[in-house]
XYZ file of C-alpha atoms in Angstrom:
417
model
C 18.887 13.404 -5.342
C 15.541 14.778 -6.536
C 13.332 17.052 -4.453
C 9.842 18.468 -4.886
C 9.483 22.254 -4.851
C 5.978 23.502 -4.101
C 4.472 27.000 -4.095
C 1.402 26.759 -1.898
C -1.874 28.618 -1.608
C -3.691 27.316 -4.698
C -7.039 25.498 -4.213
C -6.946 22.265 -6.200
C -9.560 21.966 -8.940
C -10.126 19.581 -11.809
C -10.124 15.903 -12.627
C -7.461 13.203 -12.351
C -7.224 9.435 -12.906
C -6.438 7.129 -9.957
C -3.825 4.427 -10.558
C -3.983 0.737 -9.767
C -3.384 -0.174 -6.127
C 0.234 -0.887 -5.239
C -0.766 -2.999 -2.251
C -2.924 -5.179 -4.500
C -0.497 -5.295 -7.432
C 2.502 -6.604 -5.455
C 0.923 -9.851 -4.149
C -0.835 -10.410 -7.484
C 2.506 -10.193 -9.308
C 3.926 -12.743 -6.844
C 0.938 -15.016 -7.557
C 2.435 -15.602 -11.012
C 4.878 -17.993 -9.290
C 2.002 -20.408 -8.631
C 1.575 -21.478 -12.270
C 3.678 -22.342 -15.304
C 1.130 -20.633 -17.532
C 1.044 -16.874 -18.304
C -0.659 -14.447 -15.919
C -1.827 -11.194 -17.514
C -2.188 -8.306 -15.055
C -3.738 -4.981 -16.101
C -3.767 -1.543 -14.449
C -0.309 -1.940 -12.900
C 0.972 1.332 -11.380
C 4.406 2.544 -12.492
C 6.117 2.669 -9.100
C 9.514 1.836 -7.621
C 8.106 -1.046 -5.577
C 6.495 -2.559 -8.683
C 9.775 -2.268 -10.589
C 11.590 -3.931 -7.677
C 9.064 -6.796 -7.613
C 9.332 -7.345 -11.358
C 13.133 -7.374 -11.022
C 12.903 -9.926 -8.213
C 10.638 -12.193 -10.273
C 12.833 -11.833 -13.359
C 15.955 -12.900 -11.490
C 14.066 -16.035 -10.404
C 13.461 -16.887 -14.057
C 9.972 -15.415 -14.577
C 9.428 -14.061 -18.075
C 8.250 -10.452 -17.819
C 6.682 -8.590 -20.736
C 5.291 -5.059 -20.400
C 2.794 -3.431 -22.761
C 1.894 0.215 -23.371
C -1.436 0.042 -21.508
C -0.242 -0.439 -17.909
C -0.236 -4.218 -18.333
C 2.280 -6.984 -17.737
C 2.501 -10.646 -18.796
C 4.299 -12.953 -16.359
C 5.324 -16.510 -17.217
C 6.927 -18.603 -14.466
C 7.370 -21.772 -16.529
C 11.098 -22.131 -15.914
C 12.043 -20.979 -12.415
C 15.828 -21.091 -12.191
C 16.530 -19.490 -8.811
C 14.236 -19.981 -5.820
C 15.919 -17.219 -3.828
C 14.901 -13.674 -2.829
C 18.239 -11.984 -2.016
C 18.814 -9.373 0.674
C 19.732 -6.733 -1.916
C 16.132 -6.688 -3.155
C 14.245 -7.591 0.027
C 15.878 -4.795 2.036
C 14.403 -2.177 -0.308
C 10.868 -3.564 -0.141
C 9.456 -5.708 2.654
C 6.654 -7.022 0.425
C 9.264 -9.319 -1.152
C 8.331 -11.774 1.616
C 5.246 -12.509 -0.542
C 7.272 -14.843 -2.784
C 7.736 -17.258 0.138
C 4.311 -18.919 0.084
C 3.985 -19.295 -3.713
C 7.497 -20.685 -4.170
C 7.086 -23.194 -1.362
C 3.659 -24.315 -2.560
C 4.659 -24.875 -6.194
C 8.333 -25.836 -6.025
C 8.667 -27.227 -2.501
C 11.521 -24.883 -1.629
C 12.128 -21.184 -0.993
C 14.988 -19.118 0.353
C 13.959 -15.580 1.270
C 16.050 -13.000 3.054
C 14.644 -11.698 6.324
C 13.341 -8.192 5.605
C 15.380 -6.388 8.272
C 14.516 -2.958 9.669
C 11.598 -0.740 8.727
C 11.296 2.977 9.399
C 7.714 2.815 10.676
C 7.848 -0.315 12.835
C 8.880 -3.904 13.418
C 6.508 -5.644 10.976
C 7.481 -9.188 12.073
C 7.066 -12.178 9.733
C 6.468 -14.751 12.470
C 2.811 -15.216 11.457
C 3.916 -16.212 7.945
C 6.361 -18.774 9.355
C 3.959 -20.222 11.946
C 1.256 -20.653 9.327
C 3.514 -22.416 6.838
C 4.853 -24.687 9.587
C 1.273 -25.609 10.498
C 0.831 -26.623 6.833
C 3.785 -28.991 7.120
C 6.733 -26.883 6.007
C 10.186 -27.313 7.509
C 11.564 -23.833 8.131
C 14.961 -22.757 9.412
C 16.792 -19.443 9.682
C 20.214 -19.626 8.055
C 22.600 -16.690 7.595
C 19.774 -14.155 7.554
C 17.535 -16.204 5.251
C 14.244 -18.002 5.798
C 14.803 -21.451 4.267
C 11.555 -23.359 3.724
C 11.023 -26.919 2.435
C 7.927 -29.064 1.895
C 7.138 -32.008 -0.399
C 3.538 -30.735 -0.537
C 1.801 -28.455 1.896
C -1.233 -29.799 3.759
C -4.426 -27.934 4.465
C -5.102 -27.086 8.085
C -6.801 -24.574 10.392
C -4.635 -21.536 11.127
C -5.593 -18.965 13.758
C -3.370 -15.916 13.390
C -2.295 -14.193 16.599
C -2.771 -10.769 15.032
C -4.275 -9.347 11.872
C -1.605 -9.233 9.157
C -2.287 -8.348 5.531
C 0.871 -9.832 3.999
C 0.624 -12.834 6.304
C -2.941 -13.498 5.125
C -1.892 -13.084 1.497
C 1.164 -15.333 1.795
C -0.752 -18.154 3.482
C -3.723 -17.802 1.131
C -1.427 -18.173 -1.905
C 0.396 -21.125 -0.357
C -2.888 -22.868 0.467
C -4.146 -22.759 -3.143
C -1.859 -25.698 -4.022
C -1.955 -27.466 -0.653
C -3.535 -30.876 -0.200
C -6.939 -30.498 1.452
C -8.707 -27.504 2.959
C -7.052 -24.586 4.752
C -9.024 -22.237 7.006
C -7.445 -18.885 7.922
C -9.005 -17.344 11.035
C -8.439 -13.760 12.180
C -7.593 -13.048 8.548
C -7.075 -9.527 7.206
C -10.207 -8.085 5.566
C -8.569 -5.430 3.381
C -9.905 -4.901 -0.172
C -6.425 -5.773 -1.472
C -6.791 -9.265 0.049
C -10.131 -9.588 -1.755
C -8.530 -8.476 -5.027
C -5.801 -11.116 -4.666
C -8.448 -13.777 -3.992
C -10.319 -12.701 -7.139
C -7.136 -13.106 -9.178
C -6.339 -16.502 -7.649
C -9.882 -17.745 -8.274
C -9.570 -16.633 -11.913
C -6.433 -18.831 -12.025
C -8.437 -21.834 -10.826
C -8.114 -21.537 -7.046
C -11.072 -22.280 -4.769
C -11.202 -19.487 -2.203
C -14.242 -18.307 -0.276
C -14.695 -15.796 2.533
C -12.163 -13.187 1.387
C -13.200 -9.865 2.891
C -14.240 -11.552 6.154
C -12.048 -12.695 9.034
C -12.391 -16.370 8.044
C -11.049 -17.409 4.625
C -11.412 -20.973 3.351
C -9.125 -22.342 0.633
C -9.686 -25.734 -0.976
C -6.372 -26.812 -2.468
C -6.122 -27.778 -6.149
C -3.360 -29.678 -8.021
C -2.448 -26.743 -10.278
C -3.427 -23.237 -11.329
C -3.711 -21.959 -14.900
C -3.484 -18.840 -17.027
C -5.745 -15.874 -16.238
C -6.236 -12.171 -16.841
C -6.845 -9.776 -13.946
C -7.282 -6.018 -13.602
C -5.852 -4.533 -10.401
C -8.297 -2.577 -8.233
C -7.914 1.225 -7.821
C -5.589 2.534 -5.123
C -7.732 3.560 -2.155
C -4.825 5.336 -0.406
C -3.982 7.401 -3.481
C -7.693 8.189 -3.724
C -7.838 9.290 -0.092
C -4.669 11.351 -0.456
C -6.006 13.405 -3.386
C -9.354 13.894 -1.677
C -7.540 15.162 1.428
C -5.407 17.433 -0.743
C -8.564 19.027 -2.117
C -10.008 19.360 1.395
C -6.982 21.128 2.895
C -6.637 23.560 -0.040
C -10.335 24.447 -0.113
C -10.725 22.938 -3.566
C -12.909 20.717 -5.683
C -11.639 17.587 -7.433
C -13.147 14.690 -9.321
C -11.245 11.401 -9.260
C -11.796 8.901 -12.085
C -11.347 5.097 -12.162
C -11.782 4.662 -8.415
C -14.448 3.433 -6.005
C -16.062 4.817 -2.889
C -16.859 1.466 -1.293
C -13.184 0.729 -0.530
C -12.592 3.746 1.719
C -15.792 4.313 3.668
C -13.935 5.254 6.879
C -11.940 7.977 5.093
C -14.975 9.400 3.294
C -16.889 9.518 6.575
C -14.096 11.526 8.232
C -13.828 13.910 5.264
C -17.581 14.506 5.467
C -17.210 15.128 9.202
C -14.546 17.706 8.340
C -17.109 19.585 6.266
C -16.552 18.186 2.786
C -19.348 17.517 0.330
C -18.772 14.163 -1.335
C -20.529 12.831 -4.435
C -19.730 9.473 -5.981
C -20.690 7.107 -8.758
C -19.684 3.603 -9.792
C -16.166 4.652 -10.829
C -15.697 8.248 -9.650
C -15.641 10.390 -6.504
C -15.963 14.176 -6.277
C -15.128 16.298 -3.227
C -15.800 19.966 -2.541
C -14.743 21.829 0.595
C -14.689 25.636 0.447
C -12.886 27.290 3.346
C -11.088 25.580 6.230
C -11.932 22.010 7.241
C -13.171 21.181 10.734
C -10.901 19.183 13.035
C -11.679 15.450 13.166
C -10.216 12.903 15.569
C -9.080 9.603 14.047
C -7.901 6.272 15.402
C -6.197 3.878 13.014
C -7.269 0.235 12.878
C -7.218 -2.721 10.474
C -9.836 -2.601 7.718
C -12.658 -1.625 7.802
C -11.325 0.866 10.359
C -9.466 4.065 9.525
C -6.320 3.098 7.552
C -2.897 3.721 9.049
C -1.756 4.739 5.555
C -4.044 7.815 5.782
C -2.993 8.880 9.278
C -0.245 11.283 8.153
C -2.518 13.001 5.628
C -5.183 13.569 8.313
C -2.516 14.847 10.701
C -1.924 17.578 8.132
C -5.659 18.188 7.656
C -6.056 18.715 11.388
C -2.987 20.952 11.500
C -4.797 23.523 9.324
C -8.366 22.827 10.520
C -10.637 24.782 12.837
C -10.518 23.220 16.295
C -8.522 20.520 18.073
C -8.303 16.831 17.220
C -6.683 13.707 18.638
C -4.907 11.331 16.258
C -4.203 7.844 17.649
C -1.960 5.351 15.850
C -2.546 1.711 16.807
C -0.974 -0.198 13.901
C 2.683 0.921 13.738
C 4.801 2.169 16.612
C 6.980 4.744 14.799
C 4.509 6.454 12.521
C 4.618 10.019 13.847
C 7.957 10.962 12.296
C 6.272 13.547 10.054
C 5.183 15.537 13.110
C 8.532 17.258 13.650
C 8.619 18.347 10.010
C 5.067 19.745 10.245
C 6.023 21.641 13.405
C 8.867 23.262 11.472
C 6.168 24.608 9.142
C 4.216 26.061 12.079
C 1.894 23.204 13.065
C 0.807 22.946 16.713
C 1.110 19.253 17.565
C 1.945 17.499 20.823
C 2.795 13.806 20.828
C 2.666 11.442 23.769
C 3.134 7.763 23.022
C 0.864 6.719 20.189
C -1.373 9.787 20.462
C -1.014 13.251 18.939
C -3.060 16.290 19.983
C -3.382 18.634 17.001
C -4.531 22.227 17.415
C -5.369 23.758 14.083
C -3.622 26.953 12.987
C -4.834 29.412 10.322
C -1.808 28.874 8.113
C 1.465 27.004 7.682
C 4.690 28.506 6.369
C 6.763 26.963 3.614
C 10.023 25.321 4.710
C 12.640 22.781 3.647
C 11.433 19.432 5.037
C 12.553 15.817 4.817
C 10.396 12.748 4.197
C 11.016 9.687 6.388
C 8.638 7.162 4.784
C 6.063 6.857 2.021
C 2.964 8.285 3.712
C 4.966 10.929 5.609
C 6.189 12.188 2.249
C 2.596 12.494 1.010
C 1.707 14.424 4.166
C 4.532 16.893 3.557
C 3.570 17.392 -0.088
C 0.029 18.227 1.044
C 1.483 20.598 3.632
C 3.393 22.340 0.853
C 0.186 22.751 -1.162
C -1.512 24.660 1.667
C 1.481 26.553 3.133
C 2.370 30.171 2.443
C 5.500 30.534 0.353
C 7.791 27.821 -0.955
C 8.215 24.312 0.452
C 10.937 21.877 -0.588
C 10.361 18.195 0.202
C 13.608 16.216 0.302
C 14.141 12.431 -0.007
C 11.158 12.014 -2.339
C 12.308 8.558 -3.410
C 9.893 7.517 -0.660
C 6.941 8.993 -2.533
C 7.941 7.303 -5.789
C 7.348 3.975 -4.027
C 3.611 4.591 -3.730
C 2.369 7.518 -5.844
C 2.473 7.324 -9.624
C 3.422 10.635 -11.284
C 2.353 12.690 -8.260
C 3.668 16.022 -9.503
C 2.020 15.555 -12.935
C -1.329 14.676 -11.345
C -1.204 17.572 -8.892
C -0.245 19.914 -11.744
C -3.374 18.746 -13.601
C -5.333 19.945 -10.562
C -3.665 23.374 -10.633
C -0.866 22.864 -8.085
C 2.446 24.656 -8.556
C 4.873 21.786 -8.044
C 8.173 20.846 -9.695
C 10.764 18.100 -9.378
C 14.216 19.603 -8.974
C 17.742 18.329 -8.304
């Protein structure tokens, strides 16, 4: 099993390209199920979750063709198996996103229940309730969601809680429904907007994406389209935080500042100077950052996927900060590993009090989930001595070529057995 070995103490400096957003790419790949015509998707990140999704689509009968420029052509003309098996769903909960498209186009879907998740429950009840409101017959059989519908019908759906994948699943299903569907209390994330842009390019009629009310006028069929996936705002925020904690200066290309305003505001509060253009962001922070309290919330609030990275920032900052997690119930598992490196953190419930220390010490640590692994890599960059991060298969799910990109910025980091 591979590990990352890091020798800390080097301020990051230089320029690096940001990859396409995983959380936008996955639903967009699943959108290929909505049409028999080819969907061309550009700027796809090379990640484990993307590979898993492409494998899932291929076993359903989708033709998958990759090019050398981070692009993929998907053709779902002949769907032979309308099933998402447990073997694939258990490795990636986003597999639930095939449910809506399959049901809308083929009238049937059989999708394994996702099962456990390290960072929380992540229930799929909002997906099921929404599809039932659109006329689907849904049963749970032997661990599978079995859904049937001759044709879905447009309706008004008020979601009990804000759910990104729930919004995406219902929005895709509604594109082929009869009549108009209104999704209220919808997720506002930029990835939802990117999916809507792709669907509209395919002939869907969606308005309101990016607000909490999305309206979808159903059409008889969708057609071929070409779409470029938006930049990954969490990868962007992670590299900016890496520069901040190491006292460095980095310039990130092929990204946007308007998709992570809450993160940029907190980095500025920590003492960073931030400059940005249409497709680049530059951060400079000499010396130690200042402690900044954060509270996670659905977009446009502070993203839960940046909480672990800011826990690390506060661990080495001047002052004391409070980090409050409101989205997932088990997302402080990186704290014990940071404490082994010398961090001063006390956790009570969903709140962590972080007292900054002048330095961390390198140690052998273990990642528990994707963003925790990023946090520990950043800790290794700033710690004295050598840090080894174990179970890095987590990081390969969400960060494309992380050691190569950090090496471009001057980090001393290697993948070892």
